[in-house]
């Protein structure tokens, strides 16, 4: 397990997020805005030597889902839609910074957006809708 | 991870380290179409005890990408965009399947969509666009 970078703490969500992780969340995040960090390893790559698109979408889902849950006022929220545009390739060992924002929070859903960047370049933009369970 | 394919299915050739890490994935010919499948393992679950969205999207990327790759004569392609709707959950132990459909192909792009079923019930719908990488103009 990689040590957390300064100012970050590792997500401890059991299951697939730990299988592919570690993913780190910045401690300074607010309820409506969060920042995460992830460093791709060999097991996260595709055959062309870039970070696999499935891994980038997984990272988006983990970070946006965690942010949605943090904004869900104690409740739980689940992904109902996720749209991802692949802007540029991610590289082995190059840290990916994920910026997540809650665009709008209603009683029953959360509108989320995220930008994944590495080495000063945007790798992926994502938007999605999370459903608040029981709402 | 060793896993025996169900009768009539064979293991997909996976070239990407990430797909090999998340797989195995399987395929078969069904009514003249290719069908892909995978078994939801404990390591694929989320904190809620159902298949993680990221795992389903990883399988979707592998299946739709494979269809795009076959459609363009096995030229390398990269994902440009994926729109995904999570209609229902897939549970641990579920067998998840998809028959990808190429809806349009141009000189530079392949449009591929797919519905993903968990034990026969619709769980995920995905539409995707792929860029064909070629050396020089085709």
Tab-separated table of C-alpha atoms in Angstrom:
chain	number	residue	atom	x	y	z
A	1	UNK	CA	0.000	0.000	0.000
A	2	UNK	CA	1.416	3.336	-1.097
A	3	UNK	CA	1.753	6.029	1.577
A	4	UNK	CA	-0.740	8.896	1.377
A	5	UNK	CA	0.644	12.103	-0.180
A	6	UNK	CA	0.837	15.184	2.085
A	7	UNK	CA	-2.664	16.437	2.916
A	8	UNK	CA	-4.425	13.323	1.606
A	9	UNK	CA	-5.908	10.221	3.219
A	10	UNK	CA	-6.591	6.848	1.586
A	11	UNK	CA	-10.191	5.903	0.859
A	12	UNK	CA	-11.118	2.863	2.885
A	13	UNK	CA	-14.179	1.755	0.920
A	14	UNK	CA	-14.142	-2.057	0.890
A	15	UNK	CA	-14.446	-3.945	-2.393
A	16	UNK	CA	-13.546	-2.949	-5.933
A	17	UNK	CA	-12.333	0.538	-4.952
A	18	UNK	CA	-9.684	-1.161	-2.782
A	19	UNK	CA	-8.999	-3.835	-5.397
A	20	UNK	CA	-7.917	-1.201	-7.948
A	21	UNK	CA	-6.715	1.471	-5.456
A	22	UNK	CA	-5.317	3.076	-3.421
A	23	UNK	CA	-7.254	6.275	-4.162
A	24	UNK	CA	-6.533	9.271	-1.911
A	25	UNK	CA	-8.891	12.103	-0.933
A	26	UNK	CA	-7.651	15.572	-0.011
A	27	UNK	CA	-8.567	16.497	3.564
A	28	UNK	CA	-9.502	20.076	2.591
A	29	UNK	CA	-12.524	18.993	0.543
A	30	UNK	CA	-15.859	20.707	1.153
A	31	UNK	CA	-19.301	19.128	0.971
A	32	UNK	CA	-19.794	20.360	-2.605
A	33	UNK	CA	-16.204	20.081	-3.877
A	34	UNK	CA	-13.601	17.347	-3.433
A	35	UNK	CA	-10.123	16.527	-4.743
A	36	UNK	CA	-8.621	13.034	-5.163
A	37	UNK	CA	-5.322	11.540	-6.294
A	38	UNK	CA	-4.358	8.219	-7.867
A	39	UNK	CA	-1.106	6.896	-9.338
A	40	UNK	CA	-1.501	4.375	-12.202
A	41	UNK	CA	0.528	1.162	-11.994
A	42	UNK	CA	1.284	-1.507	-14.606
A	43	UNK	CA	-1.952	-3.386	-13.750
A	44	UNK	CA	-4.032	-0.302	-14.700
A	45	UNK	CA	-2.669	0.066	-18.237
A	46	UNK	CA	-3.893	-0.934	-21.698
A	47	UNK	CA	-1.827	-2.714	-24.354
A	48	UNK	CA	-0.860	0.604	-25.971
A	49	UNK	CA	0.894	1.791	-22.804
A	50	UNK	CA	-1.795	4.264	-21.658
A	51	UNK	CA	-4.051	4.075	-18.611
A	52	UNK	CA	-7.023	1.851	-19.546
A	53	UNK	CA	-10.274	3.705	-20.279
A	54	UNK	CA	-12.105	1.341	-17.940
A	55	UNK	CA	-9.728	2.344	-15.157
A	56	UNK	CA	-10.293	6.072	-15.798
A	57	UNK	CA	-14.066	5.506	-15.659
A	58	UNK	CA	-13.624	3.416	-12.520
A	59	UNK	CA	-11.603	6.228	-10.941
A	60	UNK	CA	-14.296	8.754	-11.909
A	61	UNK	CA	-17.034	6.531	-10.467
A	62	UNK	CA	-15.097	6.019	-7.207
A	63	UNK	CA	-14.357	9.735	-6.700
A	64	UNK	CA	-17.743	11.047	-7.886
A	65	UNK	CA	-19.541	8.355	-5.875
A	66	UNK	CA	-17.565	9.169	-2.726
A	67	UNK	CA	-18.275	12.886	-3.226
A	68	UNK	CA	-21.971	12.197	-3.860
A	69	UNK	CA	-22.155	10.195	-0.629
A	70	UNK	CA	-20.376	12.967	1.288
A	71	UNK	CA	-22.937	15.440	-0.090
A	72	UNK	CA	-25.896	13.126	0.607
A	73	UNK	CA	-26.295	14.358	4.203
A	74	UNK	CA	-25.788	10.974	5.840
A	75	UNK	CA	-27.693	9.010	3.212
A	76	UNK	CA	-26.343	6.833	0.435
A	77	UNK	CA	-26.324	7.623	-3.276
A	78	UNK	CA	-25.830	5.341	-6.291
A	79	UNK	CA	-24.752	5.997	-9.890
A	80	UNK	CA	-27.619	6.141	-12.369
A	81	UNK	CA	-25.758	7.793	-15.243
A	82	UNK	CA	-22.128	8.467	-16.047
A	83	UNK	CA	-20.874	10.158	-19.203
A	84	UNK	CA	-17.154	10.245	-19.896
A	85	UNK	CA	-15.148	11.968	-22.636
A	86	UNK	CA	-11.588	10.734	-23.122
A	87	UNK	CA	-9.558	13.854	-23.847
A	88	UNK	CA	-5.998	12.534	-23.576
A	89	UNK	CA	-3.991	9.461	-22.529
A	90	UNK	CA	-2.885	8.825	-18.935
A	91	UNK	CA	0.673	7.652	-18.334
A	92	UNK	CA	2.233	4.987	-16.129
A	93	UNK	CA	3.369	6.343	-12.718
A	94	UNK	CA	2.056	9.869	-13.506
A	95	UNK	CA	-0.299	11.009	-10.720
A	96	UNK	CA	-3.893	11.694	-11.762
A	97	UNK	CA	-5.656	14.535	-9.946
A	98	UNK	CA	-9.451	14.280	-9.843
A	99	UNK	CA	-11.508	17.407	-9.162
A	100	UNK	CA	-15.154	16.663	-8.336
A	101	UNK	CA	-17.976	19.172	-7.949
A	102	UNK	CA	-21.612	18.796	-6.985
A	103	UNK	CA	-23.359	20.841	-9.681
A	104	UNK	CA	-26.761	20.633	-8.028
A	105	UNK	CA	-28.259	18.752	-5.100
A	106	UNK	CA	-31.992	18.060	-4.981
A	107	UNK	CA	-34.044	16.013	-2.555
A	108	UNK	CA	-33.723	12.858	-4.686
A	109	UNK	CA	-30.659	13.256	-6.924
A	110	UNK	CA	-27.151	14.747	-7.125
A	111	UNK	CA	-25.737	16.178	-10.360
A	112	UNK	CA	-21.984	15.568	-10.381
A	113	UNK	CA	-19.066	16.601	-12.582
A	114	UNK	CA	-15.393	15.678	-12.582
A	115	UNK	CA	-12.145	16.464	-14.363
A	116	UNK	CA	-9.217	14.031	-14.382
A	117	UNK	CA	-5.813	15.586	-15.105
A	118	UNK	CA	-2.257	14.272	-15.242
A	119	UNK	CA	0.983	16.131	-15.871
A	120	UNK	CA	-0.941	19.386	-16.375
A	121	UNK	CA	-3.084	17.861	-19.160
A	122	UNK	CA	-6.787	17.000	-18.984
A	123	UNK	CA	-7.251	13.242	-19.434
A	124	UNK	CA	-10.995	12.901	-19.043
A	125	UNK	CA	-14.082	14.958	-18.276
A	126	UNK	CA	-17.098	13.274	-16.706
A	127	UNK	CA	-20.622	14.144	-15.629
A	128	UNK	CA	-23.226	11.988	-14.025
A	129	UNK	CA	-26.371	11.682	-11.950
A	130	UNK	CA	-26.470	9.941	-8.560
A	131	UNK	CA	-29.750	8.810	-7.014
A	132	UNK	CA	-30.193	9.320	-3.271
A	133	UNK	CA	-31.476	6.013	-1.885
A	134	UNK	CA	-34.821	6.171	-0.143
A	135	UNK	CA	-35.419	9.729	-1.373
B	1	UNK	CA	-7.579	-15.710	-11.320
B	2	UNK	CA	-8.426	-19.167	-12.638
B	3	UNK	CA	-12.046	-19.671	-13.552
B	4	UNK	CA	-13.590	-22.331	-15.744
B	5	UNK	CA	-15.761	-20.935	-18.549
B	6	UNK	CA	-19.409	-22.044	-18.492
B	7	UNK	CA	-20.256	-24.761	-21.053
B	8	UNK	CA	-20.200	-23.331	-24.599
B	9	UNK	CA	-18.138	-20.277	-23.610
B	10	UNK	CA	-14.416	-19.647	-24.187
B	11	UNK	CA	-12.056	-17.185	-22.518
B	12	UNK	CA	-11.617	-13.889	-24.391
B	13	UNK	CA	-8.065	-13.010	-25.456
B	14	UNK	CA	-7.261	-10.003	-23.260
B	15	UNK	CA	-4.278	-7.901	-24.318
B	16	UNK	CA	-4.608	-5.087	-21.783
B	17	UNK	CA	-3.044	-5.614	-18.334
B	18	UNK	CA	-6.034	-3.899	-16.691
B	19	UNK	CA	-8.550	-6.223	-18.375
B	20	UNK	CA	-6.479	-9.269	-17.413
B	21	UNK	CA	-6.394	-7.937	-13.838
B	22	UNK	CA	-10.193	-7.500	-13.702
B	23	UNK	CA	-11.100	-10.574	-15.809
B	24	UNK	CA	-11.393	-13.284	-16.961
B	25	UNK	CA	-14.015	-12.370	-19.575
B	26	UNK	CA	-15.679	-14.974	-21.799
B	27	UNK	CA	-17.319	-15.104	-25.240
B	28	UNK	CA	-19.436	-17.358	-27.438
B	29	UNK	CA	-21.338	-17.268	-30.727
B	30	UNK	CA	-25.051	-16.825	-30.067
B	31	UNK	CA	-27.516	-16.768	-32.990
B	32	UNK	CA	-24.732	-15.644	-35.318
B	33	UNK	CA	-23.715	-12.818	-32.979
B	34	UNK	CA	-20.878	-12.569	-30.526
B	35	UNK	CA	-21.878	-12.540	-26.889
B	36	UNK	CA	-19.501	-11.690	-24.041
B	37	UNK	CA	-19.880	-12.531	-20.359
B	38	UNK	CA	-18.221	-12.380	-16.952
B	39	UNK	CA	-18.969	-13.594	-13.437
B	40	UNK	CA	-19.266	-10.942	-10.668
B	41	UNK	CA	-16.658	-11.926	-8.059
B	42	UNK	CA	-16.408	-10.686	-4.448
B	43	UNK	CA	-13.499	-8.383	-5.413
B	44	UNK	CA	-15.784	-6.654	-8.000
B	45	UNK	CA	-18.361	-5.538	-5.412
B	46	UNK	CA	-18.819	-2.080	-3.882
B	47	UNK	CA	-19.502	-1.158	-0.257
B	48	UNK	CA	-23.207	-1.767	-0.889
B	49	UNK	CA	-22.499	-5.408	-1.778
B	50	UNK	CA	-23.356	-5.133	-5.501
B	51	UNK	CA	-21.119	-4.955	-8.593
B	52	UNK	CA	-19.130	-1.690	-8.628
B	53	UNK	CA	-20.110	0.650	-11.470
B	54	UNK	CA	-16.442	0.908	-12.400
B	55	UNK	CA	-16.181	-2.853	-12.842
B	56	UNK	CA	-19.242	-2.937	-15.097
B	57	UNK	CA	-17.799	-0.033	-17.116
B	58	UNK	CA	-14.476	-1.851	-17.375
B	59	UNK	CA	-16.252	-4.890	-18.840
B	60	UNK	CA	-18.256	-2.547	-21.117
B	61	UNK	CA	-15.085	-0.866	-22.349
B	62	UNK	CA	-13.546	-4.277	-23.113
B	63	UNK	CA	-16.630	-5.629	-24.912
B	64	UNK	CA	-17.547	-2.514	-26.924
B	65	UNK	CA	-13.872	-1.856	-27.706
B	66	UNK	CA	-13.467	-5.375	-28.984
B	67	UNK	CA	-16.515	-4.898	-31.253
B	68	UNK	CA	-15.105	-1.592	-32.565
B	69	UNK	CA	-11.754	-3.250	-33.201
B	70	UNK	CA	-13.346	-6.092	-35.195
B	71	UNK	CA	-15.503	-3.608	-37.148
B	72	UNK	CA	-12.543	-1.561	-38.357
B	73	UNK	CA	-10.446	-4.499	-39.511
B	74	UNK	CA	-8.532	-4.810	-36.242
B	75	UNK	CA	-6.935	-1.376	-36.478
B	76	UNK	CA	-6.095	0.068	-33.054
B	77	UNK	CA	-8.968	2.171	-31.642
B	78	UNK	CA	-9.317	4.331	-28.569
B	79	UNK	CA	-12.409	5.299	-26.563
B	80	UNK	CA	-13.530	8.863	-27.291
B	81	UNK	CA	-16.734	8.915	-25.294
B	82	UNK	CA	-18.980	6.610	-23.280
B	83	UNK	CA	-22.503	7.318	-22.028
B	84	UNK	CA	-23.726	4.847	-19.436
B	85	UNK	CA	-27.046	4.334	-17.685
B	86	UNK	CA	-27.234	2.106	-14.637
B	87	UNK	CA	-30.751	0.693	-14.734
B	88	UNK	CA	-30.440	-1.996	-12.050
B	89	UNK	CA	-27.751	-3.659	-9.930
B	90	UNK	CA	-25.701	-6.786	-10.657
B	91	UNK	CA	-25.085	-8.953	-7.586
B	92	UNK	CA	-22.169	-11.088	-6.472
B	93	UNK	CA	-22.171	-14.371	-8.417
B	94	UNK	CA	-24.325	-12.947	-11.240
B	95	UNK	CA	-23.412	-13.821	-14.814
B	96	UNK	CA	-23.289	-10.537	-16.784
B	97	UNK	CA	-23.657	-10.648	-20.580
B	98	UNK	CA	-23.651	-8.273	-23.558
B	99	UNK	CA	-24.060	-8.478	-27.335
B	100	UNK	CA	-22.433	-5.320	-28.627
B	101	UNK	CA	-23.927	-3.649	-31.697
B	102	UNK	CA	-21.993	-1.445	-34.133
B	103	UNK	CA	-24.550	1.195	-35.123
B	104	UNK	CA	-22.393	3.265	-37.488
B	105	UNK	CA	-18.882	3.343	-38.849
B	106	UNK	CA	-17.184	6.213	-40.639
B	107	UNK	CA	-13.612	6.588	-41.890
B	108	UNK	CA	-12.436	7.787	-38.489
B	109	UNK	CA	-15.109	6.711	-35.974
B	110	UNK	CA	-17.023	3.634	-34.826
B	111	UNK	CA	-20.308	3.995	-32.893
B	112	UNK	CA	-21.015	1.006	-30.653
B	113	UNK	CA	-23.784	0.393	-28.148
B	114	UNK	CA	-24.586	-2.447	-25.801
B	115	UNK	CA	-27.085	-3.567	-23.176
B	116	UNK	CA	-25.687	-5.513	-20.220
B	117	UNK	CA	-27.825	-8.129	-18.514
B	118	UNK	CA	-27.268	-9.609	-15.037
B	119	UNK	CA	-28.838	-13.073	-14.919
B	120	UNK	CA	-31.005	-11.996	-17.848
B	121	UNK	CA	-32.254	-8.693	-16.364
B	122	UNK	CA	-31.142	-5.364	-17.883
B	123	UNK	CA	-28.549	-3.716	-15.605
B	124	UNK	CA	-26.632	-1.253	-17.783
B	125	UNK	CA	-27.032	0.475	-21.165
B	126	UNK	CA	-23.974	1.993	-22.830
B	127	UNK	CA	-23.427	4.038	-25.990
B	128	UNK	CA	-19.854	4.696	-27.073
B	129	UNK	CA	-17.755	6.357	-29.778
B	130	UNK	CA	-14.334	5.049	-30.789
B	131	UNK	CA	-11.565	6.718	-32.787
B	132	UNK	CA	-9.770	4.520	-35.312
B	133	UNK	CA	-6.022	5.115	-35.173
B	134	UNK	CA	-4.435	4.681	-38.590
B	135	UNK	CA	-1.057	5.580	-40.004
B	136	UNK	CA	-1.925	8.339	-42.462
B	137	UNK	CA	-5.277	9.008	-44.144
B	138	UNK	CA	-7.348	5.912	-44.865
